[in-house]
Each structure stands twice: as structure tokens, then as C-alpha cells.
Amino acid sequence: MKRRQFRLTLEPTAEDAVRLAQLSRYASNLSRGNAADIGAALGDHVGALFPGRNRHAVLESLLGKGEPGWSLVPAPGKGGALVIETTEAGAAVSAIARILEQIAPGTLVRPMIYEPLSLNNSGGHLRRLH
């Protein structure tokens, strides 16, 4: 998986937004070596998807090792939209898609805007995924 720098604007459901925010906080704490508490909504969702499995192990396998390579921020001027923005280290698009598929599946049926950041020297790089 090749790490890229990009911005992905999403229109998540309220439940998906909560779980993504909790996952972002979990990933950040985990990468800093802090106690990684799983939020209630995220924990319940992972427990329902993977009954009998350790929730921390499921999330850690989803996130991978080291820095997450992305952060979650509100989309300016777009209501409830969120932006997954990669850090300097970048993230694999497939890894983000897998996270969305497992943690926030409602985002996959709503409009998204993918914007590669490594090609920001030209204005024509916005790509609608839906």
C-alpha cells in the first residue's frame, strides 16, 4: 500500500461521525503510547461486527502500526461534513477505505470529494467519488 497525501471530504451520518471521531482519538492516543480508551459508540459497533474478539485488537489491526497518518477535522462551511486529511507521513487510500467500510459504512453511500494534496500545484485535481 502506497502512502499518499490527500484530503477526503465526507458526509457521514451522525452515528458514523461519532465513531470516526472516537477512532481518531483512539488512534492518536495509541500512537503516543497513552492509554487508548475506546468510546462507547465505537466499542459497541466493533463488538457487534466482531463478537467475541478483543475490541482493542480489532482496532489496532485496522489502524496498523505507528502514526495513523491522518486526522479528522470538520469541513469548513459544509454543515456536518468531515474531512479526513493526511499528515505529512500520508496514508494509503485503501487503508482509509477499509476504515470507512468497517467503522463508518454510511459514508460510502453518500457523496465524497477526494483531493490529492501532492498535486496541489494545479487547480483541476478535485475528483468526485460519487
CSV table of N, CA, C and O in Angstrom, one decimal:
chain,number,residue,atom,x,y,z
A,1,MET,N,0.8,-1.2,0.0
A,1,MET,CA,0.0,0.0,0.0
A,1,MET,C,0.9,1.2,0.0
A,1,MET,O,1.7,1.4,0.9
A,2,LYS,N,0.7,2.1,-0.9
A,2,LYS,CA,1.5,3.3,-1.1
A,2,LYS,C,0.8,4.4,-0.3
A,2,LYS,O,-0.4,4.7,-0.5
A,3,ARG,N,1.6,5.1,0.6
A,3,ARG,CA,1.0,6.2,1.3
A,3,ARG,C,1.0,7.4,0.4
A,3,ARG,O,1.9,7.7,-0.3
A,4,ARG,N,-0.1,8.1,0.5
A,4,ARG,CA,-0.3,9.3,-0.3
A,4,ARG,C,-0.8,10.5,0.6
A,4,ARG,O,-1.3,10.2,1.7
A,5,GLN,N,-0.7,11.7,0.2
A,5,GLN,CA,-1.2,12.8,0.9
A,5,GLN,C,-2.5,13.3,0.2
A,5,GLN,O,-2.4,13.5,-1.0
A,6,PHE,N,-3.6,13.3,0.9
A,6,PHE,CA,-4.8,13.7,0.3
A,6,PHE,C,-5.8,14.2,1.4
A,6,PHE,O,-5.6,14.1,2.6
A,7,ARG,N,-6.9,14.8,0.9
A,7,ARG,CA,-8.0,15.2,1.7
A,7,ARG,C,-9.2,14.5,1.2
A,7,ARG,O,-9.5,14.5,0.0
A,8,LEU,N,-10.0,13.9,2.1
A,8,LEU,CA,-11.3,13.3,1.7
A,8,LEU,C,-12.4,13.9,2.5
A,8,LEU,O,-12.4,13.8,3.7
A,9,THR,N,-13.3,14.6,1.8
A,9,THR,CA,-14.4,15.2,2.4
A,9,THR,C,-15.6,14.2,2.4
A,9,THR,O,-16.0,13.7,1.3
A,10,LEU,N,-16.2,14.0,3.5
A,10,LEU,CA,-17.3,13.0,3.7
A,10,LEU,C,-18.5,13.7,4.3
A,10,LEU,O,-18.5,14.7,4.9
A,11,GLU,N,-19.6,13.0,4.0
A,11,GLU,CA,-20.9,13.4,4.6
A,11,GLU,C,-21.4,12.3,5.4
A,11,GLU,O,-22.3,11.5,5.0
A,12,PRO,N,-20.9,12.1,6.6
A,12,PRO,CA,-21.2,10.9,7.4
A,12,PRO,C,-22.6,11.1,8.1
A,12,PRO,O,-23.0,12.2,8.3
A,13,THR,N,-23.2,10.0,8.5
A,13,THR,CA,-24.4,10.0,9.3
A,13,THR,C,-23.9,10.5,10.7
A,13,THR,O,-22.7,10.4,11.0
A,14,ALA,N,-24.8,10.8,11.6
A,14,ALA,CA,-24.4,11.3,12.9
A,14,ALA,C,-23.7,10.1,13.7
A,14,ALA,O,-22.7,10.4,14.3
A,15,GLU,N,-24.2,8.9,13.5
A,15,GLU,CA,-23.5,7.8,14.2
A,15,GLU,C,-22.1,7.5,13.6
A,15,GLU,O,-21.2,7.2,14.4
A,16,ASP,N,-22.0,7.6,12.3
A,16,ASP,CA,-20.7,7.4,11.7
A,16,ASP,C,-19.7,8.5,12.1
A,16,ASP,O,-18.6,8.2,12.4
A,17,ALA,N,-20.2,9.7,12.2
A,17,ALA,CA,-19.3,10.8,12.7
A,17,ALA,C,-18.8,10.6,14.1
A,17,ALA,O,-17.6,10.8,14.3
A,18,VAL,N,-19.7,10.1,15.0
A,18,VAL,CA,-19.2,9.9,16.3
A,18,VAL,C,-18.2,8.8,16.4
A,18,VAL,O,-17.1,8.9,17.0
A,19,ARG,N,-18.4,7.7,15.6
A,19,ARG,CA,-17.5,6.6,15.6
A,19,ARG,C,-16.1,7.0,15.0
A,19,ARG,O,-15.1,6.6,15.5
A,20,LEU,N,-16.2,7.8,13.9
A,20,LEU,CA,-14.9,8.3,13.3
A,20,LEU,C,-14.2,9.2,14.3
A,20,LEU,O,-12.9,9.1,14.4
A,21,ALA,N,-14.9,10.0,15.0
A,21,ALA,CA,-14.2,10.9,16.0
A,21,ALA,C,-13.6,10.1,17.1
A,21,ALA,O,-12.5,10.3,17.5
A,22,GLN,N,-14.3,9.1,17.6
A,22,GLN,CA,-13.8,8.2,18.6
A,22,GLN,C,-12.6,7.4,18.1
A,22,GLN,O,-11.6,7.2,18.8
A,23,LEU,N,-12.6,6.9,16.9
A,23,LEU,CA,-11.5,6.2,16.3
A,23,LEU,C,-10.3,7.1,16.1
A,23,LEU,O,-9.1,6.7,16.4
A,24,SER,N,-10.5,8.3,15.7
A,24,SER,CA,-9.4,9.3,15.6
A,24,SER,C,-8.7,9.6,16.9
A,24,SER,O,-7.5,9.6,17.0
A,25,ARG,N,-9.5,9.8,17.9
A,25,ARG,CA,-9.0,10.0,19.3
A,25,ARG,C,-8.2,8.7,19.8
A,25,ARG,O,-7.1,8.8,20.3
A,26,TYR,N,-8.8,7.5,19.5
A,26,TYR,CA,-8.2,6.3,19.9
A,26,TYR,C,-6.8,6.1,19.2
A,26,TYR,O,-5.8,5.8,19.8
A,27,ALA,N,-6.8,6.4,17.9
A,27,ALA,CA,-5.5,6.3,17.1
A,27,ALA,C,-4.5,7.2,17.6
A,27,ALA,O,-3.3,6.9,17.7
A,28,SER,N,-4.9,8.4,17.9
A,28,SER,CA,-3.9,9.5,18.4
A,28,SER,C,-3.3,9.1,19.7
A,28,SER,O,-2.1,9.1,19.9
A,29,ASN,N,-4.2,8.6,20.6
A,29,ASN,CA,-3.7,8.2,21.9
A,29,ASN,C,-2.8,7.0,21.8
A,29,ASN,O,-1.7,6.9,22.4
A,30,LEU,N,-3.2,6.0,21.0
A,30,LEU,CA,-2.4,4.8,20.8
A,30,LEU,C,-1.0,5.1,20.2
A,30,LEU,O,0.0,4.6,20.7
A,31,SER,N,-0.9,6.0,19.2
A,31,SER,CA,0.4,6.3,18.6
A,31,SER,C,1.3,7.1,19.6
A,31,SER,O,2.5,7.0,19.4
A,32,ARG,N,0.7,7.8,20.5
A,32,ARG,CA,1.6,8.5,21.5
A,32,ARG,C,1.9,7.6,22.7
A,32,ARG,O,2.6,8.1,23.6
A,33,GLY,N,1.4,6.4,22.7
A,33,GLY,CA,1.7,5.5,23.8
A,33,GLY,C,0.8,5.7,25.1
A,33,GLY,O,1.1,5.2,26.1
A,34,ASN,N,-0.2,6.5,24.9
A,34,ASN,CA,-1.1,6.8,26.0
A,34,ASN,C,-2.1,5.7,26.1
A,34,ASN,O,-2.3,4.9,25.2
A,35,ALA,N,-2.8,5.7,27.2
A,35,ALA,CA,-3.9,4.7,27.4
A,35,ALA,C,-5.0,5.0,26.3
A,35,ALA,O,-5.4,6.1,26.2
A,36,ALA,N,-5.3,4.0,25.5
A,36,ALA,CA,-6.2,4.2,24.4
A,36,ALA,C,-7.6,3.7,24.8
A,36,ALA,O,-7.9,2.5,24.8
A,37,ASP,N,-8.5,4.6,25.2
A,37,ASP,CA,-9.8,4.3,25.6
A,37,ASP,C,-10.7,4.2,24.4
A,37,ASP,O,-10.7,5.1,23.5
A,38,ILE,N,-11.5,3.2,24.3
A,38,ILE,CA,-12.5,3.1,23.2
A,38,ILE,C,-13.8,3.7,23.6
A,38,ILE,O,-14.3,3.4,24.6
A,39,GLY,N,-14.2,4.7,22.8
A,39,GLY,CA,-15.5,5.3,23.1
A,39,GLY,C,-16.7,4.3,23.0
A,39,GLY,O,-16.6,3.3,22.4
A,40,ALA,N,-17.7,4.6,23.7
A,40,ALA,CA,-18.9,3.7,23.8
A,40,ALA,C,-19.5,3.3,22.4
A,40,ALA,O,-19.7,2.2,22.2
A,41,ALA,N,-19.7,4.3,21.6
A,41,ALA,CA,-20.3,4.1,20.3
A,41,ALA,C,-19.4,3.2,19.4
A,41,ALA,O,-19.8,2.2,18.8
A,42,LEU,N,-18.1,3.5,19.5
A,42,LEU,CA,-17.1,2.7,18.7
A,42,LEU,C,-17.0,1.3,19.2
A,42,LEU,O,-17.0,0.3,18.5
A,43,GLY,N,-16.9,1.2,20.5
A,43,GLY,CA,-16.8,-0.1,21.2
A,43,GLY,C,-18.0,-1.0,20.9
A,43,GLY,O,-17.9,-2.2,20.6
A,44,ASP,N,-19.2,-0.4,21.0
A,44,ASP,CA,-20.4,-1.2,20.7
A,44,ASP,C,-20.5,-1.6,19.3
A,44,ASP,O,-20.9,-2.8,19.0
A,45,HIS,N,-20.1,-0.8,18.4
A,45,HIS,CA,-20.1,-1.1,16.9
A,45,HIS,C,-19.1,-2.2,16.6
A,45,HIS,O,-19.5,-3.2,15.9
A,46,VAL,N,-17.9,-2.1,17.1
A,46,VAL,CA,-16.9,-3.1,16.9
A,46,VAL,C,-17.3,-4.4,17.5
A,46,VAL,O,-17.1,-5.5,16.9
A,47,GLY,N,-17.9,-4.4,18.7
A,47,GLY,CA,-18.4,-5.6,19.4
A,47,GLY,C,-19.4,-6.3,18.6
A,47,GLY,O,-19.5,-7.5,18.5
A,48,ALA,N,-20.3,-5.5,17.9
A,48,ALA,CA,-21.4,-6.1,17.1
A,48,ALA,C,-20.8,-6.7,15.8
A,48,ALA,O,-21.3,-7.7,15.3
A,49,LEU,N,-19.8,-6.0,15.2
A,49,LEU,CA,-19.2,-6.5,14.0
A,49,LEU,C,-18.3,-7.8,14.2
A,49,LEU,O,-18.3,-8.6,13.4
A,50,PHE,N,-17.6,-7.8,15.3
A,50,PHE,CA,-16.7,-8.9,15.6
A,50,PHE,C,-17.0,-9.4,17.0
A,50,PHE,O,-16.2,-9.2,17.9
A,51,PRO,N,-18.1,-10.1,17.2
A,51,PRO,CA,-18.4,-10.7,18.5
A,51,PRO,C,-17.4,-11.7,19.0
A,51,PRO,O,-16.8,-12.5,18.2
A,52,GLY,N,-17.0,-11.6,20.2
A,52,GLY,CA,-16.1,-12.5,20.8
A,52,GLY,C,-14.6,-12.1,20.6
A,52,GLY,O,-13.7,-12.7,21.1
A,53,ARG,N,-14.3,-11.1,19.8
A,53,ARG,CA,-12.9,-10.7,19.6
A,53,ARG,C,-12.6,-9.5,20.5
A,53,ARG,O,-13.5,-8.7,20.8
A,54,ASN,N,-11.4,-9.4,20.8
A,54,ASN,CA,-10.9,-8.2,21.7
A,54,ASN,C,-11.0,-6.9,20.8
A,54,ASN,O,-10.5,-6.9,19.7
A,55,ARG,N,-11.8,-6.0,21.3
A,55,ARG,CA,-12.0,-4.7,20.6
A,55,ARG,C,-10.7,-4.0,20.3
A,55,ARG,O,-10.6,-3.4,19.3
A,56,HIS,N,-9.8,-3.9,21.3
A,56,HIS,CA,-8.6,-3.2,21.1
A,56,HIS,C,-7.8,-3.9,20.0
A,56,HIS,O,-7.2,-3.2,19.1
A,57,ALA,N,-7.8,-5.2,19.9
A,57,ALA,CA,-7.0,-6.0,18.9
A,57,ALA,C,-7.6,-5.7,17.5
A,57,ALA,O,-6.9,-5.5,16.5
A,58,VAL,N,-9.0,-5.6,17.4
A,58,VAL,CA,-9.6,-5.3,16.2
A,58,VAL,C,-9.2,-3.9,15.7
A,58,VAL,O,-8.8,-3.7,14.5
A,59,LEU,N,-9.3,-2.9,16.6
A,59,LEU,CA,-9.0,-1.6,16.2
A,59,LEU,C,-7.5,-1.4,15.8
A,59,LEU,O,-7.1,-0.7,14.8
A,60,GLU,N,-6.6,-2.1,16.6
A,60,GLU,CA,-5.2,-2.0,16.3
A,60,GLU,C,-4.9,-2.6,14.9
A,60,GLU,O,-4.0,-2.1,14.2
A,61,SER,N,-5.5,-3.7,14.6
A,61,SER,CA,-5.3,-4.3,13.3
A,61,SER,C,-5.8,-3.4,12.1
A,61,SER,O,-5.3,-3.4,11.0
A,62,LEU,N,-6.9,-2.7,12.4
A,62,LEU,CA,-7.5,-1.8,11.4
A,62,LEU,C,-6.6,-0.6,11.2
A,62,LEU,O,-6.4,-0.1,10.1
A,63,LEU,N,-6.0,-0.1,12.3
A,63,LEU,CA,-5.2,1.1,12.2
A,63,LEU,C,-3.7,0.8,11.8
A,63,LEU,O,-3.1,1.7,11.2
A,64,GLY,N,-3.2,-0.3,12.1
A,64,GLY,CA,-1.8,-0.6,11.7
A,64,GLY,C,-0.9,-0.1,12.8
A,64,GLY,O,-1.3,0.3,13.9
A,65,LYS,N,0.4,-0.1,12.5
A,65,LYS,CA,1.4,0.3,13.5
A,65,LYS,C,1.8,1.7,13.2
A,65,LYS,O,1.8,2.2,12.1
A,66,GLY,N,2.3,2.4,14.3
A,66,GLY,CA,2.9,3.7,14.2
A,66,GLY,C,1.8,4.8,14.1
A,66,GLY,O,0.6,4.6,14.4
A,67,GLU,N,2.2,5.9,13.6
A,67,GLU,CA,1.3,7.1,13.4
A,67,GLU,C,0.2,6.7,12.5
A,67,GLU,O,0.4,6.0,11.5
A,68,PRO,N,-1.0,7.2,12.8
A,68,PRO,CA,-2.1,6.9,11.9
A,68,PRO,C,-2.0,7.5,10.5
A,68,PRO,O,-2.5,7.0,9.5
A,69,GLY,N,-1.3,8.6,10.3
A,69,GLY,CA,-1.1,9.2,9.0
A,69,GLY,C,-2.3,10.1,8.6
A,69,GLY,O,-2.3,10.5,7.4
A,70,TRP,N,-3.3,10.2,9.4
A,70,TRP,CA,-4.4,11.0,9.0
A,70,TRP,C,-5.1,11.7,10.3
A,70,TRP,O,-4.8,11.2,11.4
A,71,SER,N,-5.8,12.7,10.1
A,71,SER,CA,-6.6,13.3,11.2
A,71,SER,C,-8.0,13.6,10.6
A,71,SER,O,-8.2,13.7,9.4
A,72,LEU,N,-8.9,13.8,11.6
A,72,LEU,CA,-10.3,14.1,11.2
A,72,LEU,C,-10.6,15.5,11.7
A,72,LEU,O,-10.3,15.9,12.8
A,73,VAL,N,-11.1,16.3,10.7
A,73,VAL,CA,-11.4,17.7,11.0
A,73,VAL,C,-12.8,18.1,10.4
A,73,VAL,O,-13.2,17.5,9.4
A,74,PRO,N,-13.5,19.1,11.0
A,74,PRO,CA,-14.7,19.5,10.4
A,74,PRO,C,-14.5,20.2,9.1
A,74,PRO,O,-13.5,20.9,8.9
A,75,ALA,N,-15.4,20.0,8.1
A,75,ALA,CA,-15.2,20.7,6.8
A,75,ALA,C,-15.8,22.1,7.0
A,75,ALA,O,-16.9,22.3,7.4
A,76,PRO,N,-14.9,23.1,6.7
A,76,PRO,CA,-15.4,24.5,6.9
A,76,PRO,C,-16.6,24.8,5.9
A,76,PRO,O,-16.5,24.5,4.7
A,77,GLY,N,-17.6,25.3,6.5
A,77,GLY,CA,-18.8,25.8,5.8
A,77,GLY,C,-19.6,24.7,5.1
A,77,GLY,O,-20.3,24.9,4.2
A,78,LYS,N,-19.5,23.4,5.6
A,78,LYS,CA,-20.2,22.3,5.0
A,78,LYS,C,-21.1,21.6,6.0
A,78,LYS,O,-21.3,20.4,5.9
A,79,GLY,N,-21.7,22.3,6.9
A,79,GLY,CA,-22.6,21.6,7.9
A,79,GLY,C,-21.9,20.5,8.6
A,79,GLY,O,-20.9,20.7,9.3
A,80,GLY,N,-22.5,19.3,8.5
A,80,GLY,CA,-22.0,18.1,9.2
A,80,GLY,C,-20.9,17.4,8.5
A,80,GLY,O,-20.5,16.3,8.9
A,81,ALA,N,-20.4,17.9,7.4
A,81,ALA,CA,-19.3,17.2,6.7
A,81,ALA,C,-18.0,17.2,7.5
A,81,ALA,O,-17.7,18.0,8.3
A,82,LEU,N,-17.3,16.1,7.3
A,82,LEU,CA,-16.0,15.9,7.9
A,82,LEU,C,-14.9,15.7,6.8
A,82,LEU,O,-15.2,15.3,5.7
A,83,VAL,N,-13.7,16.0,7.2
A,83,VAL,CA,-12.6,15.9,6.3
A,83,VAL,C,-11.6,14.9,7.0
A,83,VAL,O,-11.2,15.2,8.1
A,84,ILE,N,-11.2,13.9,6.2
A,84,ILE,CA,-10.0,13.1,6.6
A,84,ILE,C,-8.9,13.7,5.9
A,84,ILE,O,-8.9,13.7,4.6
A,85,GLU,N,-7.9,14.2,6.6
A,85,GLU,CA,-6.8,14.8,6.0
A,85,GLU,C,-5.5,14.1,6.4
A,85,GLU,O,-5.3,13.9,7.6
A,86,THR,N,-4.7,13.7,5.5
A,86,THR,CA,-3.5,13.0,5.8
A,86,THR,C,-2.5,14.0,6.4
A,86,THR,O,-2.4,15.2,6.1
A,87,THR,N,-1.6,13.4,7.2
A,87,THR,CA,-0.5,14.2,7.8
A,87,THR,C,0.7,14.1,6.8
A,87,THR,O,0.5,13.5,5.7
A,88,GLU,N,1.8,14.6,7.2
A,88,GLU,CA,2.9,14.6,6.3
A,88,GLU,C,3.3,13.2,5.9
A,88,GLU,O,3.8,12.9,4.8
A,89,ALA,N,3.2,12.2,6.8
A,89,ALA,CA,3.5,10.8,6.6
A,89,ALA,C,2.6,10.2,5.5
A,89,ALA,O,3.0,9.3,4.8
A,90,GLY,N,1.4,10.7,5.4
A,90,GLY,CA,0.4,10.2,4.4
A,90,GLY,C,-0.2,8.9,4.9
A,90,GLY,O,0.1,8.4,6.0
A,91,ALA,N,-1.2,8.4,4.1
A,91,ALA,CA,-1.9,7.2,4.4
A,91,ALA,C,-2.3,6.6,3.1
A,91,ALA,O,-2.4,7.2,2.0
A,92,ALA,N,-2.5,5.3,3.1
A,92,ALA,CA,-2.9,4.6,1.9
A,92,ALA,C,-4.4,4.8,1.8
A,92,ALA,O,-5.2,4.7,2.7
A,93,VAL,N,-4.8,5.1,0.6
A,93,VAL,CA,-6.3,5.3,0.3
A,93,VAL,C,-7.0,4.0,0.6
A,93,VAL,O,-8.1,4.1,1.2
A,94,SER,N,-6.5,2.9,0.3
A,94,SER,CA,-7.1,1.6,0.7
A,94,SER,C,-7.3,1.4,2.2
A,94,SER,O,-8.3,0.8,2.6
A,95,ALA,N,-6.4,1.9,3.0
A,95,ALA,CA,-6.5,1.8,4.4
A,95,ALA,C,-7.6,2.7,4.9
A,95,ALA,O,-8.4,2.2,5.8
A,96,ILE,N,-7.8,3.9,4.4
A,96,ILE,CA,-8.9,4.7,4.7
A,96,ILE,C,-10.2,4.1,4.3
A,96,ILE,O,-11.2,4.2,5.0
A,97,ALA,N,-10.2,3.6,3.1
A,97,ALA,CA,-11.5,2.9,2.6
A,97,ALA,C,-11.9,1.8,3.5
A,97,ALA,O,-13.0,1.6,3.8
A,98,ARG,N,-10.9,1.0,4.0
A,98,ARG,CA,-11.2,-0.1,4.9
A,98,ARG,C,-11.7,0.4,6.2
A,98,ARG,O,-12.7,-0.2,6.8
A,99,ILE,N,-11.2,1.5,6.7
A,99,ILE,CA,-11.7,2.1,8.0
A,99,ILE,C,-13.1,2.5,7.8
A,99,ILE,O,-14.0,2.3,8.6
A,100,LEU,N,-13.4,3.2,6.7
A,100,LEU,CA,-14.7,3.7,6.4
A,100,LEU,C,-15.7,2.5,6.3
A,100,LEU,O,-16.8,2.5,6.8
A,101,GLU,N,-15.3,1.5,5.6
A,101,GLU,CA,-16.1,0.3,5.4
A,101,GLU,C,-16.5,-0.4,6.8
A,101,GLU,O,-17.6,-0.8,7.0
A,102,GLN,N,-15.5,-0.4,7.7
A,102,GLN,CA,-15.8,-1.1,9.0
A,102,GLN,C,-16.4,-0.2,10.0
A,102,GLN,O,-17.3,-0.6,10.7
A,103,ILE,N,-16.0,1.1,10.1
A,103,ILE,CA,-16.3,2.0,11.2
A,103,ILE,C,-17.5,2.9,10.8
A,103,ILE,O,-18.3,3.3,11.6
A,104,ALA,N,-17.5,3.4,9.6
A,104,ALA,CA,-18.5,4.3,9.1
A,104,ALA,C,-19.1,4.0,7.8
A,104,ALA,O,-18.9,4.7,6.8
A,105,PRO,N,-19.8,2.8,7.7
A,105,PRO,CA,-20.2,2.4,6.4
A,105,PRO,C,-21.2,3.3,5.7
A,105,PRO,O,-21.3,3.3,4.5
A,106,GLY,N,-21.9,4.1,6.4
A,106,GLY,CA,-22.9,5.0,5.8
A,106,GLY,C,-22.2,6.1,5.0
A,106,GLY,O,-22.9,6.6,4.1
A,107,THR,N,-20.9,6.3,5.2
A,107,THR,CA,-20.3,7.3,4.4
A,107,THR,C,-20.0,6.9,2.9
A,107,THR,O,-19.9,7.7,2.0
A,108,LEU,N,-20.0,5.5,2.8
A,108,LEU,CA,-19.7,5.0,1.4
A,108,LEU,C,-20.9,5.2,0.4
A,108,LEU,O,-20.6,5.0,-0.8
A,109,VAL,N,-22.0,5.4,0.9
A,109,VAL,CA,-23.2,5.6,0.0
A,109,VAL,C,-23.6,7.1,-0.2
A,109,VAL,O,-24.6,7.4,-0.8
A,110,ARG,N,-22.8,8.0,0.4
A,110,ARG,CA,-23.0,9.4,0.3
A,110,ARG,C,-21.9,10.1,-0.5
A,110,ARG,O,-20.8,9.5,-0.6
A,111,PRO,N,-22.1,11.3,-1.0
A,111,PRO,CA,-21.1,11.9,-1.7
A,111,PRO,C,-19.8,12.1,-1.0
A,111,PRO,O,-19.8,12.4,0.2
A,112,MET,N,-18.7,12.0,-1.7
A,112,MET,CA,-17.3,12.2,-1.1
A,112,MET,C,-16.5,13.0,-2.2
A,112,MET,O,-16.8,12.9,-3.4
A,113,ILE,N,-15.6,13.8,-1.7
A,113,ILE,CA,-14.7,14.5,-2.6
A,113,ILE,C,-13.3,14.1,-2.2
A,113,ILE,O,-12.9,14.3,-1.0
A,114,TYR,N,-12.5,13.6,-3.1
A,114,TYR,CA,-11.1,13.2,-2.9
A,114,TYR,C,-10.3,14.3,-3.6
A,114,TYR,O,-10.5,14.6,-4.7
A,115,GLU,N,-9.3,14.8,-2.8
A,115,GLU,CA,-8.4,15.8,-3.3
A,115,GLU,C,-7.0,15.4,-3.0
A,115,GLU,O,-6.6,15.4,-1.9
A,116,PRO,N,-6.2,15.0,-4.0
A,116,PRO,CA,-4.8,14.7,-3.8
A,116,PRO,C,-4.0,16.0,-3.4
A,116,PRO,O,-4.2,17.0,-4.1
A,117,LEU,N,-3.3,15.9,-2.3
A,117,LEU,CA,-2.5,17.1,-1.9
A,117,LEU,C,-1.1,17.2,-2.5
A,117,LEU,O,-0.6,18.2,-2.6
A,118,SER,N,-0.6,16.1,-3.0
A,118,SER,CA,0.7,16.1,-3.6
A,118,SER,C,0.7,16.8,-4.9
A,118,SER,O,1.8,17.1,-5.4
A,119,LEU,N,-0.5,17.0,-5.5
A,119,LEU,CA,-0.6,17.6,-6.8
A,119,LEU,C,-1.2,19.0,-6.7
A,119,LEU,O,-1.8,19.4,-7.6
A,120,ASN,N,-1.0,19.7,-5.6
A,120,ASN,CA,-1.7,20.9,-5.3
A,120,ASN,C,-1.2,22.1,-6.1
A,120,ASN,O,-1.6,23.2,-5.9
A,121,ASN,N,-0.3,21.9,-7.1
A,121,ASN,CA,0.2,23.0,-7.9
A,121,ASN,C,-0.8,23.3,-9.0
A,121,ASN,O,-0.5,24.2,-9.8
A,122,SER,N,-1.8,22.6,-9.2
A,122,SER,CA,-2.8,22.8,-10.3
A,122,SER,C,-4.2,22.7,-9.7
A,122,SER,O,-4.4,22.0,-8.8
A,123,GLY,N,-5.1,23.6,-10.2
A,123,GLY,CA,-6.4,23.6,-9.6
A,123,GLY,C,-7.4,22.6,-10.1
A,123,GLY,O,-8.5,22.5,-9.5
A,124,GLY,N,-7.1,21.7,-11.0
A,124,GLY,CA,-8.0,20.8,-11.6
A,124,GLY,C,-8.0,19.4,-11.0
A,124,GLY,O,-8.3,18.4,-11.7
A,125,HIS,N,-7.6,19.3,-9.7
A,125,HIS,CA,-7.4,17.9,-9.2
A,125,HIS,C,-8.5,17.4,-8.3
A,125,HIS,O,-8.4,16.4,-7.7
A,126,LEU,N,-9.6,18.1,-8.2
A,126,LEU,CA,-10.7,17.6,-7.4
A,126,LEU,C,-11.4,16.5,-8.1
A,126,LEU,O,-11.6,16.6,-9.3
A,127,ARG,N,-11.7,15.4,-7.4
A,127,ARG,CA,-12.3,14.3,-8.1
A,127,ARG,C,-13.5,13.8,-7.2
A,127,ARG,O,-13.3,13.5,-6.1
A,128,ARG,N,-14.6,13.8,-7.8
A,128,ARG,CA,-15.8,13.3,-7.1
A,128,ARG,C,-15.8,11.8,-7.2
A,128,ARG,O,-15.6,11.2,-8.2
A,129,LEU,N,-16.0,11.1,-6.0
A,129,LEU,CA,-16.0,9.7,-6.0
A,129,LEU,C,-17.4,9.2,-6.2
A,129,LEU,O,-17.7,8.0,-6.5
A,130,HIS,N,-18.4,10.0,-6.0
A,130,HIS,CA,-19.8,9.7,-6.3
A,130,HIS,C,-20.4,10.7,-7.2
A,130,HIS,O,-20.1,11.8,-7.3
